[in-house]
Amino acid sequence: LGFGIHLKQTSTLIPNYLRVSIVNYKSPAYFAGLEAGDYIIEVNSRNTLNMSHEEALHFIKSSYEINNSVRLLVVSEFCYNWLREHNVLYKMTTDDSSV
């Protein structure tokens, strides 16, 4: 995507959230702390659940190309599974102070 990560679409059981599959060493993503296995829940405060895989990739890439930055809400695989098990994940937004 131009800032050091490769993404893959999650399974049909977890539709449309993006999962980081590779983080390039010494890339901006690496220095930001992204790790393989992390899930991207939001891009610039837009929930990725309602985006197609291609739409989310385009949104990330265009945001980065225009602003040389992109704001991601990222959770680890452990955290993702916990949030999903407790039915919190689908209600989550970055501006929701109740979560």
mmCIF file of N, CA and C in Angstrom:
data_model
loop_
_atom_site.group_PDB
_atom_site.id
_atom_site.type_symbol
_atom_site.label_atom_id
_atom_site.label_comp_id
_atom_site.label_asym_id
_atom_site.label_seq_id
_atom_site.Cartn_x
_atom_site.Cartn_y
_atom_site.Cartn_z
ATOM 1 N N LEU A 1 0.805 -1.210 0.000
ATOM 2 C CA LEU A 1 0.000 0.000 0.000
ATOM 3 C C LEU A 1 0.843 1.266 0.000
ATOM 4 N N GLY A 2 2.139 1.137 0.050
ATOM 5 C CA GLY A 2 2.985 2.315 0.008
ATOM 6 C C GLY A 2 3.516 2.749 1.358
ATOM 7 N N PHE A 3 2.995 2.200 2.439
ATOM 8 C CA PHE A 3 3.543 2.549 3.739
ATOM 9 C C PHE A 3 3.950 1.321 4.533
ATOM 10 N N GLY A 4 4.057 0.188 3.846
ATOM 11 C CA GLY A 4 4.731 -0.938 4.455
ATOM 12 C C GLY A 4 3.895 -2.077 4.987
ATOM 13 N N ILE A 5 2.638 -2.220 4.545
ATOM 14 C CA ILE A 5 1.870 -3.378 4.983
ATOM 15 C C ILE A 5 1.198 -4.044 3.793
ATOM 16 N N HIS A 6 0.934 -5.310 3.964
ATOM 17 C CA HIS A 6 0.138 -6.076 3.020
ATOM 18 C C HIS A 6 -1.084 -6.555 3.784
ATOM 19 N N LEU A 7 -2.238 -6.471 3.142
ATOM 20 C CA LEU A 7 -3.479 -6.832 3.802
ATOM 21 C C LEU A 7 -4.128 -7.999 3.084
ATOM 22 N N LYS A 8 -4.907 -8.758 3.845
ATOM 23 C CA LYS A 8 -5.697 -9.797 3.211
ATOM 24 C C LYS A 8 -7.118 -9.698 3.729
ATOM 25 N N GLN A 9 -8.047 -10.105 2.885
ATOM 26 C CA GLN A 9 -9.446 -10.097 3.283
ATOM 27 C C GLN A 9 -9.669 -11.232 4.258
ATOM 28 N N THR A 10 -10.446 -10.961 5.278
ATOM 29 C CA THR A 10 -10.729 -11.993 6.265
ATOM 30 C C THR A 10 -11.752 -12.968 5.703
ATOM 31 N N SER A 11 -11.975 -14.033 6.409
ATOM 32 C CA SER A 11 -12.882 -15.072 5.931
ATOM 33 C C SER A 11 -14.316 -14.575 5.877
ATOM 34 N N THR A 12 -15.181 -15.382 5.305
ATOM 35 C CA THR A 12 -16.591 -15.012 5.236
ATOM 36 C C THR A 12 -17.224 -14.986 6.618
ATOM 37 N N LEU A 13 -16.596 -15.629 7.598
ATOM 38 C CA LEU A 13 -17.107 -15.587 8.967
ATOM 39 C C LEU A 13 -16.885 -14.223 9.602
ATOM 40 N N ILE A 14 -15.870 -13.491 9.106
ATOM 41 C CA ILE A 14 -15.547 -12.163 9.629
ATOM 42 C C ILE A 14 -15.470 -11.228 8.423
ATOM 43 N N PRO A 15 -16.603 -10.891 7.825
ATOM 44 C CA PRO A 15 -16.570 -10.182 6.543
ATOM 45 C C PRO A 15 -16.017 -8.767 6.627
ATOM 46 N N ASN A 16 -15.169 -8.448 5.667
ATOM 47 C CA ASN A 16 -14.722 -7.103 5.349
ATOM 48 C C ASN A 16 -13.758 -6.427 6.311
ATOM 49 N N TYR A 17 -13.521 -6.955 7.497
ATOM 50 C CA TYR A 17 -12.442 -6.361 8.278
ATOM 51 C C TYR A 17 -11.128 -6.758 7.629
ATOM 52 N N LEU A 18 -10.177 -5.889 7.684
ATOM 53 C CA LEU A 18 -8.888 -6.143 7.058
ATOM 54 C C LEU A 18 -7.917 -6.697 8.083
ATOM 55 N N ARG A 19 -7.138 -7.651 7.662
ATOM 56 C CA ARG A 19 -6.140 -8.235 8.539
ATOM 57 C C ARG A 19 -4.769 -7.992 7.937
ATOM 58 N N VAL A 20 -3.864 -7.508 8.748
ATOM 59 C CA VAL A 20 -2.497 -7.255 8.298
ATOM 60 C C VAL A 20 -1.792 -8.595 8.167
ATOM 61 N N SER A 21 -1.276 -8.883 6.984
ATOM 62 C CA SER A 21 -0.589 -10.156 6.789
ATOM 63 C C SER A 21 0.928 -10.008 6.840
ATOM 64 N N ILE A 22 1.444 -8.871 6.380
ATOM 65 C CA ILE A 22 2.896 -8.625 6.384
ATOM 66 C C ILE A 22 3.147 -7.166 6.714
ATOM 67 N N VAL A 23 4.127 -6.917 7.558
ATOM 68 C CA VAL A 23 4.587 -5.555 7.829
ATOM 69 C C VAL A 23 6.038 -5.483 7.371
ATOM 70 N N ASN A 24 6.308 -4.616 6.427
ATOM 71 C CA ASN A 24 7.678 -4.483 5.918
ATOM 72 C C ASN A 24 8.579 -3.852 6.972
ATOM 73 N N TYR A 25 9.731 -4.464 7.164
ATOM 74 C CA TYR A 25 10.713 -3.999 8.137
ATOM 75 C C TYR A 25 11.154 -2.578 7.829
ATOM 76 N N LYS A 26 11.194 -1.746 8.858
ATOM 77 C CA LYS A 26 11.618 -0.339 8.799
ATOM 78 C C LYS A 26 10.709 0.528 7.927
ATOM 79 N N SER A 27 9.471 0.119 7.726
ATOM 80 C CA SER A 27 8.503 0.922 6.985
ATOM 81 C C SER A 27 7.763 1.830 7.968
ATOM 82 N N PRO A 28 7.014 2.824 7.465
ATOM 83 C CA PRO A 28 6.201 3.639 8.373
ATOM 84 C C PRO A 28 5.246 2.786 9.225
ATOM 85 N N ALA A 29 4.670 1.747 8.653
ATOM 86 C CA ALA A 29 3.771 0.863 9.413
ATOM 87 C C ALA A 29 4.527 0.139 10.524
ATOM 88 N N TYR A 30 5.741 -0.295 10.238
ATOM 89 C CA TYR A 30 6.577 -0.969 11.232
ATOM 90 C C TYR A 30 6.872 -0.033 12.404
ATOM 91 N N PHE A 31 7.248 1.197 12.091
ATOM 92 C CA PHE A 31 7.569 2.158 13.147
ATOM 93 C C PHE A 31 6.320 2.613 13.913
ATOM 94 N N ALA A 32 5.149 2.490 13.291
ATOM 95 C CA ALA A 32 3.899 2.821 13.979
ATOM 96 C C ALA A 32 3.435 1.682 14.891
ATOM 97 N N GLY A 33 4.072 0.509 14.774
ATOM 98 C CA GLY A 33 3.754 -0.596 15.663
ATOM 99 C C GLY A 33 2.802 -1.633 15.114
ATOM 100 N N LEU A 34 2.448 -1.558 13.833
ATOM 101 C CA LEU A 34 1.584 -2.577 13.266
ATOM 102 C C LEU A 34 2.309 -3.908 13.216
ATOM 103 N N GLU A 35 1.546 -4.979 13.411
ATOM 104 C CA GLU A 35 2.104 -6.322 13.390
ATOM 105 C C GLU A 35 1.225 -7.229 12.541
ATOM 106 N N ALA A 36 1.837 -8.240 11.959
ATOM 107 C CA ALA A 36 1.077 -9.242 11.215
ATOM 108 C C ALA A 36 0.056 -9.860 12.163
ATOM 109 N N GLY A 37 -1.168 -10.013 11.683
ATOM 110 C CA GLY A 37 -2.247 -10.544 12.500
ATOM 111 C C GLY A 37 -3.167 -9.486 13.071
ATOM 112 N N ASP A 38 -2.730 -8.217 13.055
ATOM 113 C CA ASP A 38 -3.590 -7.133 13.525
ATOM 114 C C ASP A 38 -4.786 -6.966 12.591
ATOM 115 N N TYR A 39 -5.889 -6.477 13.146
ATOM 116 C CA TYR A 39 -7.087 -6.180 12.364
ATOM 117 C C TYR A 39 -7.273 -4.674 12.275
ATOM 118 N N ILE A 40 -7.589 -4.177 11.088
ATOM 119 C CA ILE A 40 -7.896 -2.766 10.893
ATOM 120 C C ILE A 40 -9.409 -2.630 10.948
ATOM 121 N N ILE A 41 -9.881 -1.938 11.973
ATOM 122 C CA ILE A 41 -11.309 -1.784 12.223
ATOM 123 C C ILE A 41 -11.845 -0.508 11.579
ATOM 124 N N GLU A 42 -11.047 0.544 11.623
ATOM 125 C CA GLU A 42 -11.460 1.810 11.023
ATOM 126 C C GLU A 42 -10.307 2.456 10.277
ATOM 127 N N VAL A 43 -10.652 3.201 9.236
ATOM 128 C CA VAL A 43 -9.715 3.999 8.465
ATOM 129 C C VAL A 43 -10.242 5.421 8.470
ATOM 130 N N ASN A 44 -9.470 6.342 9.026
ATOM 131 C CA ASN A 44 -9.886 7.749 9.132
ATOM 132 C C ASN A 44 -11.309 7.864 9.681
ATOM 133 N N SER A 45 -11.577 7.148 10.761
ATOM 134 C CA SER A 45 -12.860 7.140 11.487
ATOM 135 C C SER A 45 -14.014 6.507 10.722
ATOM 136 N N ARG A 46 -13.729 5.838 9.613
ATOM 137 C CA ARG A 46 -14.763 5.100 8.871
ATOM 138 C C ARG A 46 -14.594 3.610 9.157
ATOM 139 N N ASN A 47 -15.663 2.989 9.652
ATOM 140 C CA ASN A 47 -15.641 1.570 9.968
ATOM 141 C C ASN A 47 -15.458 0.764 8.689
ATOM 142 N N THR A 48 -14.535 -0.192 8.712
ATOM 143 C CA THR A 48 -14.255 -0.976 7.509
ATOM 144 C C THR A 48 -15.215 -2.138 7.323
ATOM 145 N N LEU A 49 -16.071 -2.411 8.299
ATOM 146 C CA LEU A 49 -17.016 -3.515 8.173
ATOM 147 C C LEU A 49 -17.950 -3.328 6.985
ATOM 148 N N ASN A 50 -18.332 -2.090 6.698
ATOM 149 C CA ASN A 50 -19.265 -1.821 5.613
ATOM 150 C C ASN A 50 -18.579 -1.529 4.278
ATOM 151 N N MET A 51 -17.259 -1.659 4.237
ATOM 152 C CA MET A 51 -16.515 -1.442 3.001
ATOM 153 C C MET A 51 -16.181 -2.787 2.376
ATOM 154 N N SER A 52 -16.145 -2.805 1.061
ATOM 155 C CA SER A 52 -15.604 -3.995 0.408
ATOM 156 C C SER A 52 -14.097 -3.998 0.640
ATOM 157 N N HIS A 53 -13.473 -5.132 0.449
ATOM 158 C CA HIS A 53 -12.026 -5.235 0.618
ATOM 159 C C HIS A 53 -11.323 -4.230 -0.298
ATOM 160 N N GLU A 54 -11.742 -4.166 -1.549
ATOM 161 C CA GLU A 54 -11.122 -3.271 -2.528
ATOM 162 C C GLU A 54 -11.343 -1.798 -2.160
ATOM 163 N N GLU A 55 -12.552 -1.486 -1.677
ATOM 164 C CA GLU A 55 -12.856 -0.114 -1.274
ATOM 165 C C GLU A 55 -11.973 0.316 -0.098
ATOM 166 N N ALA A 56 -11.809 -0.564 0.869
ATOM 167 C CA ALA A 56 -10.971 -0.243 2.024
ATOM 168 C C ALA A 56 -9.522 -0.034 1.602
ATOM 169 N N LEU A 57 -9.011 -0.903 0.743
ATOM 170 C CA LEU A 57 -7.640 -0.747 0.253
ATOM 171 C C LEU A 57 -7.468 0.576 -0.477
ATOM 172 N N HIS A 58 -8.420 0.902 -1.336
ATOM 173 C CA HIS A 58 -8.353 2.164 -2.078
ATOM 174 C C HIS A 58 -8.402 3.359 -1.126
ATOM 175 N N PHE A 59 -9.270 3.295 -0.132
ATOM 176 C CA PHE A 59 -9.411 4.394 0.831
ATOM 177 C C PHE A 59 -8.120 4.605 1.613
ATOM 178 N N ILE A 60 -7.493 3.518 2.065
ATOM 179 C CA ILE A 60 -6.224 3.614 2.791
ATOM 180 C C ILE A 60 -5.147 4.209 1.892
ATOM 181 N N LYS A 61 -5.024 3.643 0.693
ATOM 182 C CA LYS A 61 -3.963 4.081 -0.217
ATOM 183 C C LYS A 61 -4.145 5.541 -0.633
ATOM 184 N N SER A 62 -5.362 5.939 -0.978
ATOM 185 C CA SER A 62 -5.575 7.322 -1.409
ATOM 186 C C SER A 62 -5.379 8.297 -0.250
ATOM 187 N N SER A 63 -5.796 7.931 0.953
ATOM 188 C CA SER A 63 -5.569 8.794 2.119
ATOM 189 C C SER A 63 -4.079 8.994 2.349
ATOM 190 N N TYR A 64 -3.319 7.919 2.236
ATOM 191 C CA TYR A 64 -1.878 8.004 2.458
ATOM 192 C C TYR A 64 -1.199 8.821 1.361
ATOM 193 N N GLU A 65 -1.611 8.622 0.109
ATOM 194 C CA GLU A 65 -0.996 9.360 -0.997
ATOM 195 C C GLU A 65 -1.293 10.856 -0.923
ATOM 196 N N ILE A 66 -2.512 11.212 -0.503
ATOM 197 C CA ILE A 66 -2.907 12.622 -0.441
ATOM 198 C C ILE A 66 -2.277 13.322 0.761
ATOM 199 N N ASN A 67 -2.346 12.709 1.924
ATOM 200 C CA ASN A 67 -1.915 13.362 3.167
ATOM 201 C C ASN A 67 -0.582 12.875 3.701
ATOM 202 N N ASN A 68 -0.020 11.845 3.084
ATOM 203 C CA ASN A 68 1.184 11.191 3.577
ATOM 204 C C ASN A 68 0.970 10.644 4.990
ATOM 205 N N SER A 69 -0.295 10.426 5.334
ATOM 206 C CA SER A 69 -0.637 9.804 6.611
ATOM 207 C C SER A 69 -2.037 9.222 6.496
ATOM 208 N N VAL A 70 -2.324 8.293 7.384
ATOM 209 C CA VAL A 70 -3.650 7.707 7.460
ATOM 210 C C VAL A 70 -3.877 7.308 8.913
ATOM 211 N N ARG A 71 -5.094 7.498 9.396
ATOM 212 C CA ARG A 71 -5.417 7.165 10.783
ATOM 213 C C ARG A 71 -6.165 5.833 10.799
ATOM 214 N N LEU A 72 -5.572 4.862 11.485
ATOM 215 C CA LEU A 72 -6.156 3.532 11.542
ATOM 216 C C LEU A 72 -6.515 3.174 12.978
ATOM 217 N N LEU A 73 -7.670 2.537 13.157
ATOM 218 C CA LEU A 73 -7.998 1.921 14.431
ATOM 219 C C LEU A 73 -7.657 0.446 14.265
ATOM 220 N N VAL A 74 -6.659 0.002 15.000
ATOM 221 C CA VAL A 74 -6.114 -1.347 14.845
ATOM 222 C C VAL A 74 -6.222 -2.084 16.167
ATOM 223 N N VAL A 75 -6.616 -3.347 16.108
ATOM 224 C CA VAL A 75 -6.641 -4.183 17.305
ATOM 225 C C VAL A 75 -5.878 -5.470 17.021
ATOM 226 N N SER A 76 -5.278 -6.014 18.066
ATOM 227 C CA SER A 76 -4.567 -7.278 17.940
ATOM 228 C C SER A 76 -5.568 -8.408 17.731
ATOM 229 N N GLU A 77 -5.085 -9.557 17.310
ATOM 230 C CA GLU A 77 -5.966 -10.708 17.106
ATOM 231 C C GLU A 77 -6.642 -11.109 18.416
ATOM 232 N N PHE A 78 -5.884 -11.091 19.517
ATOM 233 C CA PHE A 78 -6.445 -11.432 20.826
ATOM 234 C C PHE A 78 -7.570 -10.468 21.191
ATOM 235 N N CYS A 79 -7.305 -9.188 21.054
ATOM 236 C CA CYS A 79 -8.302 -8.165 21.374
ATOM 237 C C CYS A 79 -9.512 -8.291 20.452
ATOM 238 N N TYR A 80 -9.275 -8.522 19.178
ATOM 239 C CA TYR A 80 -10.351 -8.680 18.204
ATOM 240 C C TYR A 80 -11.276 -9.818 18.613
ATOM 241 N N ASN A 81 -10.700 -10.958 18.960
ATOM 242 C CA ASN A 81 -11.505 -12.113 19.361
ATOM 243 C C ASN A 81 -12.292 -11.825 20.640
ATOM 244 N N TRP A 82 -11.677 -11.133 21.595
ATOM 245 C CA TRP A 82 -12.378 -10.787 22.832
ATOM 246 C C TRP A 82 -13.547 -9.850 22.549
ATOM 247 N N LEU A 83 -13.312 -8.825 21.744
ATOM 248 C CA LEU A 83 -14.363 -7.876 21.403
ATOM 249 C C LEU A 83 -15.513 -8.563 20.676
ATOM 250 N N ARG A 84 -15.181 -9.470 19.767
ATOM 251 C CA ARG A 84 -16.208 -10.191 19.019
ATOM 252 C C ARG A 84 -17.019 -11.092 19.947
ATOM 253 N N GLU A 85 -16.353 -11.810 20.847
ATOM 254 C CA GLU A 85 -17.036 -12.702 21.780
ATOM 255 C C GLU A 85 -17.984 -11.955 22.712
ATOM 256 N N HIS A 86 -17.660 -10.701 23.033
ATOM 257 C CA HIS A 86 -18.474 -9.904 23.943
ATOM 258 C C HIS A 86 -19.413 -8.942 23.207
ATOM 259 N N ASN A 87 -19.578 -9.154 21.911
ATOM 260 C CA ASN A 87 -20.485 -8.349 21.083
ATOM 261 C C ASN A 87 -20.223 -6.852 21.164
ATOM 262 N N VAL A 88 -18.980 -6.483 21.300
ATOM 263 C CA VAL A 88 -18.605 -5.073 21.367
ATOM 264 C C VAL A 88 -18.115 -4.583 20.008
ATOM 265 N N LEU A 89 -17.511 -5.446 19.262
ATOM 266 C CA LEU A 89 -16.838 -5.072 18.023
ATOM 267 C C LEU A 89 -17.760 -4.376 17.033
ATOM 268 N N TYR A 90 -18.958 -4.858 16.857
ATOM 269 C CA TYR A 90 -19.840 -4.313 15.833
ATOM 270 C C TYR A 90 -20.497 -3.008 16.246
ATOM 271 N N LYS A 91 -20.362 -2.620 17.507
ATOM 272 C CA LYS A 91 -20.907 -1.358 17.999
ATOM 273 C C LYS A 91 -19.824 -0.293 18.126
ATOM 274 N N MET A 92 -18.588 -0.652 17.830
ATOM 275 C CA MET A 92 -17.451 0.180 18.127
ATOM 276 C C MET A 92 -17.238 1.279 17.089
ATOM 277 N N THR A 93 -17.023 2.508 17.552
ATOM 278 C CA THR A 93 -16.555 3.604 16.715
ATOM 279 C C THR A 93 -15.576 4.416 17.523
ATOM 280 N N THR A 94 -14.716 5.145 16.861
ATOM 281 C CA THR A 94 -13.689 5.896 17.590
ATOM 282 C C THR A 94 -14.277 7.057 18.374
ATOM 283 N N ASP A 95 -15.463 7.523 18.010
ATOM 284 C CA ASP A 95 -16.044 8.641 18.752
ATOM 285 C C ASP A 95 -17.072 8.167 19.780
ATOM 286 N N ASP A 96 -17.114 6.897 20.072
ATOM 287 C CA ASP A 96 -18.062 6.345 21.048
ATOM 288 C C ASP A 96 -17.351 6.178 22.385
ATOM 289 N N SER A 97 -17.578 7.086 23.291
ATOM 290 C CA SER A 97 -16.876 7.064 24.574
ATOM 291 C C SER A 97 -17.400 5.991 25.514
ATOM 292 N N SER A 98 -18.513 5.329 25.151
ATOM 293 C CA SER A 98 -19.072 4.304 26.030
ATOM 294 C C SER A 98 -18.366 2.959 25.883
ATOM 295 N N VAL A 99 -17.521 2.808 24.874
ATOM 296 C CA VAL A 99 -16.839 1.531 24.647
ATOM 297 C C VAL A 99 -15.448 1.601 25.225
#
